[in-house]
């Protein structure tokens, strides 16, 4: 029936379905539908739909397809993915140095007064940063720095605030000495959220608070912020499943670090089941490997721990070295240590490093 509709009506239907799938956290399915909606589209609409395809694929952990889609979108605005770690580091340092020199001041301009092409560029850079931030941290940080820089130049407050929230997360990752600076960035984002009475921005700030507290080793407070953030993200009318998945991951890690294995065990199977039903590879790896995998060792079930970690990485790309590869390494080294095989744990580490 949808195929019999006129082109404009068919696209409207595909957009609505894509938005619904994205809101439900079914990123790969949403990407397929956005791709259908993009057939025959031109100009800004075509670029926006291509951005959504890349965004949803990366959010769901479908990296190979996501990288290809993202590269095509970036090329359409005169940019490209950095091809090597060295190039990514150089780009990150350049853009961060520029931010430090210019400061974080901006002249507010509402979206209708801004150049639509500039807003689209900011959104593309932000999608790239979000999609890569918990996978390839250097390239993710580079795109988030670029997005913040352009948002400050253009001055649209919502885009500035969301970038400042993620900037706080990045800064906090430098260690305890950077916490005050991170909290200042987060306070600036919160101020914009309050001024605009924006629930979406409030949710982003709460999610950022969870991560900032985590990096500051305040794990109990981070866990509480994660629980509040999950509730607020889930209440939003727009698709924020990646943000929900991120705070769920930090919650799970804090439970392991705090030794709250009863709480982790009561919830982890449902979180994994939910991720599997949605085809969310990103969450499946994060929740079955790394620190959450300690649950099975705490229960004395080494075979289950090994199985969970192995199955988690089954669908993850093996090329390159992502944060998920580190989580896998952490889990497998831990398995050997638990088994009383320190030499084997060293062998696993050496093999992983190539």
XYZ file of C-alpha atoms in Angstrom:
354
model
C 0.000 0.000 0.000
C 2.845 2.418 0.863
C 4.414 1.837 -2.567
C 1.191 3.012 -4.213
C 1.340 6.395 -2.488
C 2.657 9.503 -4.276
C 6.370 10.165 -3.690
C 5.903 12.936 -1.130
C 3.377 10.975 0.913
C 5.532 7.855 0.754
C 8.522 9.823 2.047
C 6.445 11.300 4.868
C 5.366 7.789 5.878
C 8.947 6.511 5.768
C 10.138 9.445 7.856
C 7.500 8.795 10.496
C 8.362 5.092 10.590
C 12.097 5.838 10.741
C 11.570 8.237 13.625
C 9.479 5.649 15.469
C 12.124 2.949 15.008
C 14.875 5.340 16.087
C 12.850 6.255 19.163
C 12.498 2.559 19.992
C 16.270 2.095 19.750
C 16.102 -0.061 16.617
C 18.920 1.752 14.889
C 19.671 -0.641 12.031
C 15.992 -0.863 11.076
C 15.620 2.915 11.321
C 18.627 3.362 9.034
C 17.039 1.116 6.396
C 13.825 3.119 6.474
C 15.624 6.485 6.360
C 17.519 5.185 3.331
C 14.195 4.420 1.643
C 12.937 7.906 2.514
C 16.045 9.386 0.906
C 15.390 7.906 -2.511
C 14.851 10.791 -4.899
C 15.458 13.415 -2.207
C 17.662 16.380 -3.071
C 19.613 19.147 -1.370
C 19.361 19.617 2.387
C 16.740 16.894 2.798
C 18.972 14.335 1.109
C 21.907 15.282 3.347
C 19.764 15.152 6.486
C 18.470 11.683 5.659
C 21.990 10.440 4.892
C 23.061 11.865 8.263
C 20.273 9.972 9.993
C 21.294 6.731 8.290
C 24.890 7.093 9.500
C 23.786 8.247 12.949
C 21.495 5.280 13.555
C 23.969 2.690 12.265
C 26.737 3.995 14.503
C 24.450 4.285 17.530
C 23.514 0.617 17.123
C 27.131 -0.512 16.750
C 26.912 -1.449 13.048
C 30.324 0.085 12.476
C 31.350 -0.993 9.001
C 28.123 0.208 7.398
C 28.058 3.227 9.712
C 31.584 4.316 8.775
C 30.758 4.068 5.071
C 27.585 6.098 5.502
C 29.312 8.684 7.693
C 32.197 9.083 5.268
C 29.735 9.795 2.448
C 27.931 12.431 4.545
C 31.182 14.094 5.594
C 32.414 14.243 2.019
C 29.206 15.983 1.017
C 30.132 18.879 3.332
C 33.789 18.904 2.330
C 35.180 16.762 5.167
C 36.250 13.169 5.640
C 37.006 10.585 8.303
C 40.593 10.667 9.461
C 42.273 7.599 7.990
C 44.904 7.003 10.658
C 45.215 7.398 14.434
C 48.027 9.894 13.917
C 45.883 12.090 11.672
C 42.976 11.871 14.132
C 45.197 12.903 17.051
C 46.626 15.834 15.065
C 43.135 17.022 14.134
C 41.917 16.674 17.727
C 44.853 18.685 19.092
C 44.330 21.398 16.484
C 40.644 21.874 17.219
C 41.087 21.662 20.986
C 43.854 24.268 20.840
C 41.524 26.532 18.862
C 38.794 26.092 21.470
C 41.182 26.925 24.300
C 42.313 30.083 22.522
C 38.857 31.365 21.511
C 37.082 30.465 24.753
C 33.476 29.336 25.077
C 31.685 32.643 24.635
C 29.057 32.993 21.924
C 26.386 35.364 20.626
C 22.991 33.607 20.890
C 21.001 33.299 17.672
C 17.786 31.347 17.333
C 17.769 28.634 14.693
C 15.598 30.519 12.144
C 18.206 33.299 12.104
C 21.081 30.895 11.428
C 22.387 29.627 8.107
C 20.678 26.231 7.540
C 23.831 24.817 5.947
C 25.844 25.778 9.045
C 23.301 24.100 11.317
C 23.404 20.972 9.184
C 27.206 20.935 9.374
C 27.034 21.148 13.176
C 24.516 18.293 13.271
C 26.679 16.098 11.020
C 29.750 16.727 13.171
C 27.754 16.063 16.342
C 26.330 12.789 14.965
C 29.833 11.682 14.039
C 31.094 12.533 17.511
C 28.277 10.737 19.300
C 28.516 7.701 17.071
C 32.250 7.354 17.646
C 32.606 8.623 21.218
C 32.271 5.224 22.955
C 33.955 3.308 20.147
C 36.907 5.280 18.777
C 37.465 7.849 21.508
C 40.048 9.959 19.644
C 38.034 10.400 16.463
C 34.862 10.857 18.506
C 36.477 13.595 20.594
C 37.783 15.251 17.430
C 34.309 15.495 15.876
C 32.756 16.679 19.136
C 35.395 19.411 19.398
C 34.646 20.480 15.827
C 30.917 20.461 16.541
C 31.379 22.625 19.650
C 33.622 25.036 17.776
C 31.089 25.509 14.963
C 28.166 25.708 17.395
C 29.871 28.554 19.266
C 30.592 30.352 16.000
C 26.997 30.030 14.794
C 25.472 30.669 18.240
C 22.362 28.458 18.212
C 21.862 27.822 21.971
C 20.516 24.248 21.909
C 23.440 23.051 19.811
C 25.880 24.941 22.030
C 24.431 23.394 25.189
C 24.456 19.805 23.950
C 28.075 20.211 22.816
C 29.051 21.714 26.174
C 27.503 18.728 27.957
C 29.638 16.330 25.953
C 32.638 18.617 26.336
C 32.263 18.195 30.104
C 32.454 14.406 29.647
C 35.586 14.692 27.536
C 37.329 17.054 29.935
C 36.484 14.889 32.974
C 38.185 11.923 31.321
C 41.551 13.647 31.838
C 41.546 12.735 35.526
C 40.807 14.146 38.951
C 42.629 17.407 38.251
C 40.203 18.256 35.456
C 36.973 17.785 37.433
C 36.501 21.461 38.275
C 36.860 22.413 34.621
C 34.437 19.675 33.588
C 31.875 20.811 36.156
C 32.170 24.385 34.861
C 31.378 23.188 31.323
C 28.423 21.228 32.652
C 27.189 24.238 34.643
C 27.201 26.314 31.432
C 25.141 23.678 29.631
C 22.690 23.492 32.545
C 22.270 27.262 32.523
C 21.177 27.186 28.883
C 18.826 24.266 29.595
C 17.196 26.218 32.446
C 16.944 29.421 30.419
C 15.239 27.602 27.556
C 13.208 25.287 29.828
C 14.328 22.407 27.605
C 13.752 18.848 28.899
C 15.943 17.367 26.175
C 18.884 19.479 27.305
C 18.160 18.692 30.967
C 18.330 14.990 30.113
C 21.644 15.438 28.290
C 23.070 17.335 31.255
C 22.015 14.594 33.654
C 23.626 11.972 31.437
C 26.792 14.074 31.320
C 26.692 14.404 35.119
C 26.701 10.603 35.374
C 29.855 10.401 33.244
C 31.643 13.312 34.931
C 31.000 11.767 38.362
C 32.176 8.388 37.080
C 35.478 9.829 35.874
C 35.823 11.522 39.247
C 35.549 8.096 40.944
C 32.280 9.109 42.655
C 30.663 5.854 41.647
C 27.681 5.871 43.993
C 26.661 9.352 42.867
C 27.317 8.377 39.252
C 25.010 5.369 39.605
C 22.256 7.552 41.064
C 22.662 10.067 38.223
C 22.531 7.200 35.716
C 19.209 6.019 37.134
C 17.729 9.521 37.011
C 19.168 10.100 33.550
C 17.720 6.884 32.180
C 14.253 7.850 33.419
C 14.512 11.343 31.911
C 15.921 10.133 28.580
C 13.215 7.488 28.318
C 10.521 10.113 28.857
C 11.645 12.220 25.887
C 9.483 12.192 22.740
C 12.570 11.913 20.488
C 14.801 8.894 20.011
C 17.540 8.937 22.640
C 18.160 5.210 22.951
C 21.923 5.625 22.523
C 21.934 7.985 25.486
C 19.801 5.508 27.449
C 22.230 2.739 26.513
C 25.201 4.844 27.611
C 23.860 5.599 31.089
C 22.797 1.957 31.479
C 26.371 0.953 30.679
C 27.832 3.369 33.230
C 25.301 2.166 35.795
C 26.362 -1.451 35.193
C 30.050 -0.572 35.501
C 29.492 1.323 38.753
C 27.657 -1.658 40.216
C 30.621 -3.901 39.426
C 33.136 -1.411 40.806
C 31.104 -1.006 43.993
C 30.685 -4.752 44.399
C 26.901 -4.505 44.096
C 26.629 -7.770 42.226
C 23.161 -8.595 43.535
C 21.805 -5.390 41.991
C 23.741 -5.959 38.779
C 22.634 -9.563 38.522
C 18.999 -8.651 39.068
C 18.974 -6.326 36.084
C 21.729 -7.288 33.655
C 19.937 -10.195 31.904
C 16.970 -7.933 31.073
C 19.270 -5.207 29.736
C 21.059 -7.729 27.523
C 17.754 -9.186 26.324
C 16.472 -5.712 25.452
C 19.621 -4.897 23.493
C 19.440 -8.183 21.598
C 15.797 -7.615 20.652
C 16.686 -4.191 19.258
C 19.724 -5.417 17.328
C 21.929 -3.100 19.401
C 25.430 -4.545 18.974
C 26.955 -1.589 20.818
C 25.057 -2.350 24.027
C 25.476 -6.109 23.737
C 29.263 -5.795 23.761
C 29.323 -3.199 26.536
C 27.012 -5.148 28.823
C 28.490 -8.628 28.294
C 32.196 -7.841 28.375
C 34.491 -5.581 30.389
C 33.477 -4.721 33.949
C 29.883 -6.088 33.792
C 31.391 -9.484 32.931
C 32.778 -9.581 36.488
C 29.273 -10.550 37.620
C 29.802 -14.128 36.468
C 33.193 -14.401 38.161
C 31.653 -13.066 41.381
C 29.132 -15.901 41.092
C 31.911 -18.438 40.525
C 30.743 -19.192 36.999
C 33.885 -18.952 34.849
C 32.375 -20.841 31.861
C 29.481 -18.343 31.745
C 31.918 -15.423 31.956
C 33.944 -16.802 29.035
C 30.828 -17.505 26.982
C 29.330 -14.048 27.553
C 32.544 -12.292 26.494
C 33.069 -14.493 23.429
C 29.495 -14.099 22.204
C 29.615 -10.351 22.806
C 32.464 -9.887 20.330
C 31.109 -12.259 17.713
C 29.415 -9.521 15.657
C 31.849 -6.712 16.475
C 34.347 -5.700 13.740
C 37.759 -7.215 14.397
C 39.710 -4.629 12.425
C 41.218 -1.703 14.304
C 41.189 -1.315 18.066
C 38.063 0.152 19.638
C 37.055 0.606 23.249
C 35.092 -2.606 22.890
C 38.316 -4.476 22.072
C 39.767 -3.164 25.314
C 36.684 -4.407 27.202
C 37.128 -7.801 25.605
C 40.804 -7.851 26.575
C 39.985 -6.823 30.149
C 37.456 -9.631 30.453
C 39.662 -12.354 28.986
C 42.700 -11.396 31.047
C 40.461 -11.468 34.122
C 39.236 -14.945 33.210
C 42.764 -16.327 33.190
C 43.675 -14.636 36.457
C 40.527 -16.021 38.063
C 41.484 -19.473 36.790
C 44.904 -19.153 38.458
C 46.743 -18.876 35.135
C 48.795 -15.648 35.286
C 51.115 -16.747 32.466
C 48.124 -17.383 30.233
C 46.734 -13.944 31.084
C 50.018 -12.423 29.871
C 49.798 -14.492 26.705
C 46.261 -13.216 26.072
C 47.444 -9.648 26.542
C 50.414 -10.086 24.202
C 48.296 -11.786 21.550
C 45.723 -9.005 21.681
C 48.448 -6.405 21.215
C 49.769 -8.269 18.210
